[in-house]
């Protein structure tokens, strides 16, 4: 990240110069236009009176021409200075980043180029749909001749429609969606529907005493959530006491905090993505962030391999030559390593649960078979190898 910080510092300098130059340029041109306007008015007045051009006016015109020339030259000089600052950003990028990152791994690691291109295009399209840039995604599909089914688009269209309404503080579409998916949300232990009702109740409270009866009537929606959210419901009902005095001056002023809208958008995105089978973050953004962490390590490995002239160190498509720590944020599923062969299991070599409860890999199971029988390496139980069951974490 130090390399990014170095480039960012140079970029900040350029942006600051652009801002200063723009302000200086605007001020200089306004002063020049004002000066030229005054001179023009004096010349027009002299022309109307029919008097010949005086020596004073001639001198003023000469000074005006000189001032215009000096101002333009100064602005041009400052503009050239900005060009040099922009070039320093490019040099900082070249100095801190390796431009030949494509050579980190050999071409044999990747699939066919056409398949790579299609996978990348699909990842970009999914990212655009997830970010709500629907028209851009449609344009990319047309230009790349990528065929995307309506079933694939529909969850993103629904998600973005409701999020747009929430950004405009319209709870209607989100409440309608939450009620229609109530049972599945309860299975996920989601509190989305309650939070939507709570936010609508708070909006009624913000309306003052005129909305008191409507707020009391709407409080009936809290009944299904009374057991799990009793404390929060009590707080909201207690706020009614201060309604005539104004909630903003009461102990319940936190209910009017605008952060509740940002929170409900995050909650809806997380729970809706879980229910619709979508990831909260697009695979493209996750891959990009992971790549930024892993790339420096892979480049160091490449340099070591080239220096020591090692061959065959990295020739597997589904495995890196070393383990790269990406942080807890990138942990999505469990990983099982066979305790016998010390190898990570895969689709071709899945984990197998024995009758005794111990788990080993299929390759280890095949190696331990002796005379059609299998003896568990951890306990003396003999068993039939066919009784082992594949397990999925």
Short mmCIF file of C-alpha atoms in Angstrom, two decimals:
data_model
loop_
_atom_site.label_atom_id
_atom_site.label_comp_id
_atom_site.label_asym_id
_atom_site.label_seq_id
_atom_site.Cartn_x
_atom_site.Cartn_y
_atom_site.Cartn_z
CA UNK A 1 0.00 0.00 0.00
CA UNK A 2 3.02 2.25 0.36
CA UNK A 3 3.28 2.40 -3.45
CA UNK A 4 -0.34 3.53 -3.69
CA UNK A 5 0.30 6.19 -1.05
CA UNK A 6 3.29 7.55 -3.02
CA UNK A 7 1.23 7.85 -6.21
CA UNK A 8 -1.66 9.38 -4.26
CA UNK A 9 0.62 12.08 -2.83
CA UNK A 10 1.77 13.07 -6.33
CA UNK A 11 -1.83 13.05 -7.53
CA UNK A 12 -2.92 15.29 -4.66
CA UNK A 13 -0.23 17.79 -5.65
CA UNK A 14 -1.51 17.84 -9.23
CA UNK A 15 -5.12 18.28 -8.14
CA UNK A 16 -4.13 21.13 -5.84
CA UNK A 17 -2.25 22.83 -8.68
CA UNK A 18 -5.26 22.42 -10.97
CA UNK A 19 -7.47 24.04 -8.35
CA UNK A 20 -5.05 26.92 -7.73
CA UNK A 21 -4.49 27.45 -11.45
CA UNK A 22 -8.21 27.49 -12.16
CA UNK A 23 -8.89 30.08 -9.46
CA UNK A 24 -5.93 32.24 -10.55
CA UNK A 25 -6.88 31.96 -14.23
CA UNK A 26 -10.48 32.95 -13.57
CA UNK A 27 -9.47 35.92 -11.42
CA UNK A 28 -6.85 37.16 -13.94
CA UNK A 29 -9.23 36.94 -16.88
CA UNK A 30 -12.00 38.72 -14.98
CA UNK A 31 -9.64 41.59 -14.09
CA UNK A 32 -8.43 41.77 -17.70
CA UNK A 33 -11.96 41.83 -19.10
CA UNK A 34 -12.94 44.55 -16.66
CA UNK A 35 -9.89 46.63 -17.67
CA UNK A 36 -10.58 46.14 -21.41
CA UNK A 37 -14.26 46.97 -20.88
CA UNK A 38 -13.38 50.30 -19.25
CA UNK A 39 -10.98 51.16 -22.09
CA UNK A 40 -13.61 50.26 -24.67
CA UNK A 41 -16.13 52.55 -22.98
CA UNK A 42 -13.64 55.44 -23.05
CA UNK A 43 -12.89 54.87 -26.75
CA UNK A 44 -16.60 54.72 -27.57
CA UNK A 45 -17.18 57.96 -25.68
CA UNK A 46 -14.35 59.71 -27.58
CA UNK A 47 -15.73 58.44 -30.89
CA UNK A 48 -19.21 59.81 -30.14
CA UNK A 49 -17.80 63.22 -29.31
CA UNK A 50 -15.81 63.20 -32.55
CA UNK A 51 -12.58 64.13 -30.76
CA UNK A 52 -9.28 62.76 -32.08
CA UNK A 53 -7.46 60.03 -30.11
CA UNK A 54 -5.50 61.71 -27.34
CA UNK A 55 -1.96 60.83 -26.36
CA UNK A 56 -3.22 59.61 -22.99
CA UNK A 57 -5.67 57.19 -24.60
CA UNK A 58 -2.93 55.96 -26.96
CA UNK A 59 -0.68 55.27 -23.97
CA UNK A 60 -3.52 53.49 -22.15
CA UNK A 61 -4.16 51.32 -25.22
CA UNK A 62 -0.49 50.37 -25.42
CA UNK A 63 -0.48 49.48 -21.73
CA UNK A 64 -3.66 47.41 -22.22
CA UNK A 65 -2.09 45.43 -25.09
CA UNK A 66 1.02 44.83 -23.01
CA UNK A 67 -1.09 43.70 -20.03
CA UNK A 68 -3.05 41.26 -22.21
CA UNK A 69 0.18 39.80 -23.60
CA UNK A 70 1.78 39.47 -20.14
CA UNK A 71 -1.35 37.82 -18.66
CA UNK A 72 -1.60 35.27 -21.48
CA UNK A 73 2.12 34.46 -21.22
CA UNK A 74 1.84 34.02 -17.44
CA UNK A 75 -1.16 31.70 -17.76
CA UNK A 76 0.60 29.68 -20.47
CA UNK A 77 3.71 29.36 -18.29
CA UNK A 78 1.64 28.18 -15.32
CA UNK A 79 -0.12 25.69 -17.60
CA UNK A 80 3.23 24.22 -18.69
CA UNK A 81 4.13 23.79 -15.03
CA UNK A 82 0.97 21.71 -14.56
CA UNK A 83 2.07 19.48 -17.47
CA UNK A 84 5.32 18.73 -15.67
CA UNK A 85 3.38 17.85 -12.49
CA UNK A 86 1.14 15.46 -14.46
CA UNK A 87 4.21 13.77 -15.95
CA UNK A 88 5.57 13.28 -12.41
CA UNK A 89 2.44 11.26 -11.58
CA UNK A 90 3.20 8.97 -14.53
CA UNK A 91 6.80 8.60 -13.38
CA UNK A 92 5.59 7.81 -9.85
CA UNK A 93 3.34 5.06 -11.25
CA UNK A 94 6.20 3.60 -13.30
CA UNK A 95 8.54 3.80 -10.32
CA UNK A 96 6.19 2.15 -7.81
CA UNK A 97 4.38 -0.41 -9.97
CA UNK A 98 5.60 -3.10 -12.33
CA UNK A 99 3.98 -2.62 -15.71
CA UNK A 100 4.61 -6.25 -16.73
CA UNK A 101 2.21 -7.85 -14.29
CA UNK A 102 0.81 -10.16 -16.99
CA UNK A 103 4.02 -12.16 -16.84
CA UNK A 104 3.60 -13.09 -13.17
CA UNK A 105 2.41 -16.56 -14.20
CA UNK A 106 2.88 -18.60 -17.34
CA UNK A 107 0.15 -18.81 -19.96
CA UNK A 108 -0.21 -22.52 -19.26
CA UNK A 109 -1.92 -21.72 -15.96
CA UNK A 110 -4.91 -20.06 -17.66
CA UNK A 111 -7.69 -21.48 -19.80
CA UNK A 112 -8.19 -20.60 -23.45
CA UNK A 113 -8.16 -16.89 -24.27
CA UNK A 114 -11.75 -16.90 -25.54
CA UNK A 115 -12.96 -18.51 -22.33
CA UNK A 116 -10.99 -16.00 -20.23
CA UNK A 117 -12.54 -13.11 -22.14
CA UNK A 118 -16.06 -14.44 -21.70
CA UNK A 119 -15.57 -15.00 -17.94
CA UNK A 120 -14.17 -11.48 -17.53
CA UNK A 121 -17.01 -9.91 -19.52
CA UNK A 122 -19.57 -11.78 -17.44
CA UNK A 123 -17.91 -10.62 -14.20
CA UNK A 124 -17.94 -6.99 -15.41
CA UNK A 125 -21.60 -7.22 -16.44
CA UNK A 126 -22.58 -8.71 -13.07
CA UNK A 127 -20.66 -5.93 -11.28
CA UNK A 128 -22.44 -3.25 -13.34
CA UNK A 129 -25.85 -4.78 -12.62
CA UNK A 130 -25.04 -4.98 -8.90
CA UNK A 131 -23.93 -1.33 -8.84
CA UNK A 132 -27.17 -0.23 -10.50
CA UNK A 133 -25.53 0.81 -13.80
CA UNK A 134 -28.09 -1.10 -15.84
CA UNK A 135 -27.79 0.87 -19.08
CA UNK A 136 -24.00 0.45 -19.11
CA UNK A 137 -24.36 -3.30 -18.53
CA UNK A 138 -26.86 -3.58 -21.39
CA UNK A 139 -24.54 -1.66 -23.71
CA UNK A 140 -21.62 -3.94 -22.82
CA UNK A 141 -23.76 -7.03 -23.49
CA UNK A 142 -24.61 -5.73 -26.95
CA UNK A 143 -21.05 -4.75 -27.85
CA UNK A 144 -19.55 -8.01 -26.58
CA UNK A 145 -22.40 -10.17 -27.98
CA UNK A 146 -22.79 -11.63 -24.49
CA UNK A 147 -26.12 -13.36 -23.98
CA UNK A 148 -27.49 -12.71 -20.48
CA UNK A 149 -30.76 -14.40 -19.49
CA UNK A 150 -33.58 -12.38 -17.98
CA UNK A 151 -33.56 -14.74 -14.97
CA UNK A 152 -30.01 -13.58 -14.27
CA UNK A 153 -30.93 -9.88 -14.54
CA UNK A 154 -34.17 -9.99 -12.56
CA UNK A 155 -32.72 -10.18 -9.01
CA UNK A 156 -30.42 -7.21 -9.73
CA UNK A 157 -33.25 -5.19 -11.26
CA UNK A 158 -35.46 -5.81 -8.22
CA UNK A 159 -32.63 -5.08 -5.80
CA UNK A 160 -31.72 -1.76 -7.44
CA UNK A 161 -35.35 -0.67 -7.76
CA UNK A 162 -35.89 -1.03 -4.02
CA UNK A 163 -32.52 0.53 -3.14
CA UNK A 164 -33.29 3.58 -5.29
CA UNK A 165 -36.58 3.99 -3.42
CA UNK A 166 -34.77 3.72 -0.06
CA UNK A 167 -32.24 6.36 -1.12
CA UNK A 168 -35.23 8.63 -1.78
CA UNK A 169 -36.58 7.70 1.69
CA UNK A 170 -39.48 5.73 0.20
CA UNK A 171 -40.08 2.64 2.36
CA UNK A 172 -43.04 1.29 0.36
CA UNK A 173 -41.24 -1.07 -2.07
CA UNK A 174 -38.90 -2.42 0.64
CA UNK A 175 -41.80 -3.10 3.05
CA UNK A 176 -43.78 -4.81 0.32
CA UNK A 177 -40.78 -7.00 -0.54
CA UNK A 178 -40.05 -7.84 3.12
CA UNK A 179 -43.69 -8.85 3.83
CA UNK A 180 -43.82 -11.08 0.75
CA UNK A 181 -40.57 -12.82 1.83
CA UNK A 182 -41.31 -12.83 5.57
CA UNK A 183 -40.95 -16.57 6.14
CA UNK A 184 -37.63 -16.86 4.32
CA UNK A 185 -36.29 -13.79 6.13
CA UNK A 186 -37.25 -15.35 9.48
CA UNK A 187 -35.29 -18.47 8.50
CA UNK A 188 -32.27 -16.21 8.04
CA UNK A 189 -32.88 -14.61 11.47
CA UNK A 190 -33.28 -11.29 9.67
CA UNK A 191 -34.70 -8.23 11.43
CA UNK A 192 -35.20 -6.34 8.15
CA UNK A 193 -39.01 -6.13 8.32
CA UNK A 194 -38.95 -4.85 11.90
CA UNK A 195 -36.34 -2.21 11.07
CA UNK A 196 -38.44 -1.01 8.11
CA UNK A 197 -41.55 -0.71 10.30
CA UNK A 198 -39.49 1.05 12.99
CA UNK A 199 -38.17 3.58 10.47
CA UNK A 200 -41.68 4.27 9.18
CA UNK A 201 -42.86 4.78 12.77
CA UNK A 202 -39.98 7.22 13.38
CA UNK A 203 -40.97 9.18 10.26
CA UNK A 204 -44.46 9.53 11.71
CA UNK A 205 -42.99 10.72 15.02
CA UNK A 206 -40.98 13.36 13.14
CA UNK A 207 -44.31 14.76 11.92
CA UNK A 208 -45.07 16.03 15.43
CA UNK A 209 -48.35 15.92 17.39
CA UNK A 210 -50.39 15.96 14.17
CA UNK A 211 -49.15 12.42 13.41
CA UNK A 212 -49.60 11.04 16.94
CA UNK A 213 -52.81 9.09 16.28
CA UNK A 214 -51.43 7.71 13.02
CA UNK A 215 -48.23 6.63 14.81
CA UNK A 216 -50.23 4.87 17.54
CA UNK A 217 -52.28 3.09 14.92
CA UNK A 218 -49.17 2.04 13.00
CA UNK A 219 -47.61 0.62 16.19
CA UNK A 220 -49.79 -2.48 15.70
CA UNK A 221 -47.24 -3.63 13.11
CA UNK A 222 -44.78 -4.24 15.98
CA UNK A 223 -46.88 -7.03 17.51
CA UNK A 224 -45.23 -9.95 15.61
CA UNK A 225 -41.80 -8.67 16.73
CA UNK A 226 -42.60 -8.01 20.40
CA UNK A 227 -40.72 -11.04 21.72
CA UNK A 228 -37.43 -10.38 19.90
CA UNK A 229 -37.42 -6.56 19.92
CA UNK A 230 -39.21 -5.73 23.14
CA UNK A 231 -36.64 -3.19 24.35
CA UNK A 232 -36.60 -1.23 21.07
CA UNK A 233 -40.39 -1.15 20.92
CA UNK A 234 -40.54 0.18 24.49
CA UNK A 235 -38.12 2.98 23.56
CA UNK A 236 -40.24 4.01 20.57
CA UNK A 237 -43.47 3.97 22.53
CA UNK A 238 -41.82 5.98 25.33
CA UNK A 239 -40.86 8.68 22.85
CA UNK A 240 -44.55 9.51 22.37
CA UNK A 241 -44.48 11.27 25.75
CA UNK A 242 -42.15 13.94 24.34
CA UNK A 243 -43.97 14.32 21.03
CA UNK A 244 -45.61 17.64 21.93
CA UNK A 245 -42.33 19.09 23.23
CA UNK A 246 -40.38 17.97 20.16
CA UNK A 247 -38.28 14.80 19.88
CA UNK A 248 -35.20 16.74 18.77
CA UNK A 249 -34.98 18.26 22.29
CA UNK A 250 -35.77 15.04 24.16
CA UNK A 251 -33.78 12.00 25.38
CA UNK A 252 -35.09 10.24 22.25
CA UNK A 253 -33.45 12.61 19.77
CA UNK A 254 -31.24 9.73 18.54
CA UNK A 255 -34.31 8.27 16.82
CA UNK A 256 -34.20 11.13 14.31
CA UNK A 257 -30.57 10.45 13.34
CA UNK A 258 -30.19 10.33 9.54
CA UNK A 259 -27.78 7.38 9.87
CA UNK A 260 -30.83 5.09 10.19
CA UNK A 261 -31.38 5.42 6.43
CA UNK A 262 -27.84 4.34 5.60
CA UNK A 263 -28.22 1.45 8.04
CA UNK A 264 -31.47 0.25 6.48
CA UNK A 265 -29.88 0.29 3.01
CA UNK A 266 -27.00 -1.86 4.26
CA UNK A 267 -29.36 -4.24 6.07
CA UNK A 268 -31.63 -4.61 3.05
CA UNK A 269 -28.67 -5.20 0.70
CA UNK A 270 -27.16 -7.85 2.97
CA UNK A 271 -30.39 -9.74 3.69
CA UNK A 272 -31.79 -9.47 0.17
CA UNK A 273 -28.54 -10.74 -1.34
CA UNK A 274 -28.55 -13.70 1.06
CA UNK A 275 -32.16 -14.50 0.20
CA UNK A 276 -31.70 -14.08 -3.58
CA UNK A 277 -28.47 -16.06 -3.65
CA UNK A 278 -26.30 -13.06 -4.51
CA UNK A 279 -23.07 -11.91 -2.94
CA UNK A 280 -23.16 -8.59 -1.08
CA UNK A 281 -20.02 -7.54 -2.94
CA UNK A 282 -19.63 -8.32 -6.61
CA UNK A 283 -17.16 -11.11 -7.48
CA UNK A 284 -15.24 -8.59 -9.60
CA UNK A 285 -14.64 -6.18 -6.72
CA UNK A 286 -13.65 -9.06 -4.39
CA UNK A 287 -11.26 -10.48 -6.99
CA UNK A 288 -9.74 -7.07 -7.61
CA UNK A 289 -9.20 -6.42 -3.90
CA UNK A 290 -7.71 -9.90 -3.43
CA UNK A 291 -5.48 -9.40 -6.45
CA UNK A 292 -4.11 -6.15 -5.03
CA UNK A 293 -3.06 -8.05 -1.90
CA UNK A 294 -1.72 -11.12 -3.66
CA UNK A 295 0.06 -9.52 -6.63
CA UNK A 296 3.16 -8.20 -4.78
CA UNK A 297 3.71 -11.65 -3.24
CA UNK A 298 3.32 -13.38 -6.61
CA UNK A 299 5.74 -10.93 -8.24
CA UNK A 300 8.33 -11.71 -5.55
CA UNK A 301 7.83 -15.44 -6.18
CA UNK A 302 8.27 -14.87 -9.91
CA UNK A 303 11.55 -13.02 -9.30
CA UNK A 304 12.84 -15.86 -7.07
CA UNK A 305 11.85 -18.52 -9.63
CA UNK A 306 13.62 -16.64 -12.42
CA UNK A 307 16.70 -16.01 -10.30
CA UNK A 308 17.08 -19.64 -9.22
CA UNK A 309 15.94 -20.99 -12.60
CA UNK A 310 13.36 -23.26 -11.03
CA UNK A 311 10.97 -25.03 -13.39
CA UNK A 312 7.70 -26.76 -12.65
CA UNK A 313 7.15 -24.86 -9.40
CA UNK A 314 3.80 -23.50 -10.52
CA UNK A 315 2.00 -25.47 -13.19
CA UNK A 316 -1.37 -26.21 -11.55
CA UNK A 317 -4.41 -24.18 -12.58
CA UNK A 318 -6.25 -24.48 -9.26
CA UNK A 319 -3.36 -24.04 -6.84
CA UNK A 320 -0.87 -21.29 -5.97
CA UNK A 321 2.78 -22.15 -5.26
CA UNK A 322 2.50 -20.67 -1.75
CA UNK A 323 -0.25 -19.72 0.67
CA UNK A 324 -1.23 -16.02 0.54
CA UNK A 325 -3.02 -14.49 3.52
CA UNK A 326 -5.91 -12.30 2.32
CA UNK A 327 -7.45 -11.58 5.72
CA UNK A 328 -10.68 -12.68 7.40
CA UNK A 329 -12.79 -10.59 5.01
CA UNK A 330 -11.98 -12.99 2.19
CA UNK A 331 -12.83 -16.18 4.10
CA UNK A 332 -15.96 -17.57 2.43
CA UNK A 333 -15.86 -21.31 3.09
CA UNK A 334 -14.04 -23.93 5.13
CA UNK A 335 -10.94 -25.63 3.80
CA UNK A 336 -10.07 -29.21 4.76
CA UNK A 337 -6.61 -30.72 4.49
CA UNK A 338 -6.15 -34.47 4.69
CA UNK A 339 -4.34 -35.34 7.96
CA UNK A 340 -2.71 -38.35 6.28
CA UNK A 341 -1.41 -36.98 2.97
CA UNK A 342 -1.20 -33.36 4.17
CA UNK A 343 -2.95 -32.20 1.01
CA UNK A 344 -5.91 -29.87 0.61
CA UNK A 345 -8.98 -31.70 -0.64
CA UNK A 346 -10.58 -30.81 -3.96
CA UNK A 347 -13.47 -31.90 -6.19
CA UNK A 348 -11.38 -34.73 -7.60
CA UNK A 349 -10.08 -35.68 -4.15
CA UNK A 350 -12.96 -34.93 -1.73
CA UNK A 351 -13.02 -35.54 2.06
CA UNK A 352 -14.49 -38.90 3.10
CA UNK A 353 -16.11 -39.60 6.49
CA UNK A 354 -15.41 -43.08 7.85
CA UNK A 355 -17.84 -45.10 9.98
CA UNK A 356 -15.80 -44.29 13.09
CA UNK A 357 -16.25 -40.54 12.45
CA UNK A 358 -12.73 -39.70 11.32
CA UNK A 359 -12.30 -37.82 8.04
CA UNK A 360 -9.57 -38.39 5.46
CA UNK A 361 -9.21 -37.70 1.74
CA UNK A 362 -10.29 -40.18 -0.94
CA UNK A 363 -6.70 -40.58 -2.11
CA UNK A 364 -5.65 -41.49 1.44
CA UNK A 365 -8.55 -43.95 1.69
CA UNK A 366 -7.47 -45.69 -1.52
CA UNK A 367 -3.87 -45.95 -0.29
CA UNK A 368 -4.95 -47.46 3.05
CA UNK A 369 -7.06 -50.27 1.55
CA UNK A 370 -5.49 -53.64 2.25
CA UNK A 371 -7.15 -56.84 1.13
CA UNK A 372 -10.45 -55.12 0.48
CA UNK A 373 -10.58 -53.83 4.03
CA UNK A 374 -9.78 -50.43 5.51
CA UNK A 375 -8.32 -49.85 8.94
CA UNK A 376 -8.75 -46.32 10.25
CA UNK A 377 -5.35 -44.71 10.84
CA UNK A 378 -6.61 -43.10 14.07
CA UNK A 379 -8.50 -45.96 15.68
CA UNK A 380 -8.35 -49.77 15.25
CA UNK A 381 -11.79 -50.03 13.66
CA UNK A 382 -11.84 -52.08 10.48
CA UNK A 383 -14.49 -51.26 7.94
CA UNK A 384 -15.55 -51.61 4.36
CA UNK A 385 -14.10 -48.77 2.18
CA UNK A 386 -17.46 -48.53 0.38
CA UNK A 387 -19.10 -47.41 3.64
CA UNK A 388 -17.19 -44.12 3.58
CA UNK A 389 -19.33 -41.11 2.73
CA UNK A 390 -18.28 -37.96 0.97
CA UNK A 391 -18.85 -34.83 3.03
CA UNK A 392 -19.19 -31.22 1.87
CA UNK A 393 -18.16 -28.35 4.14
#
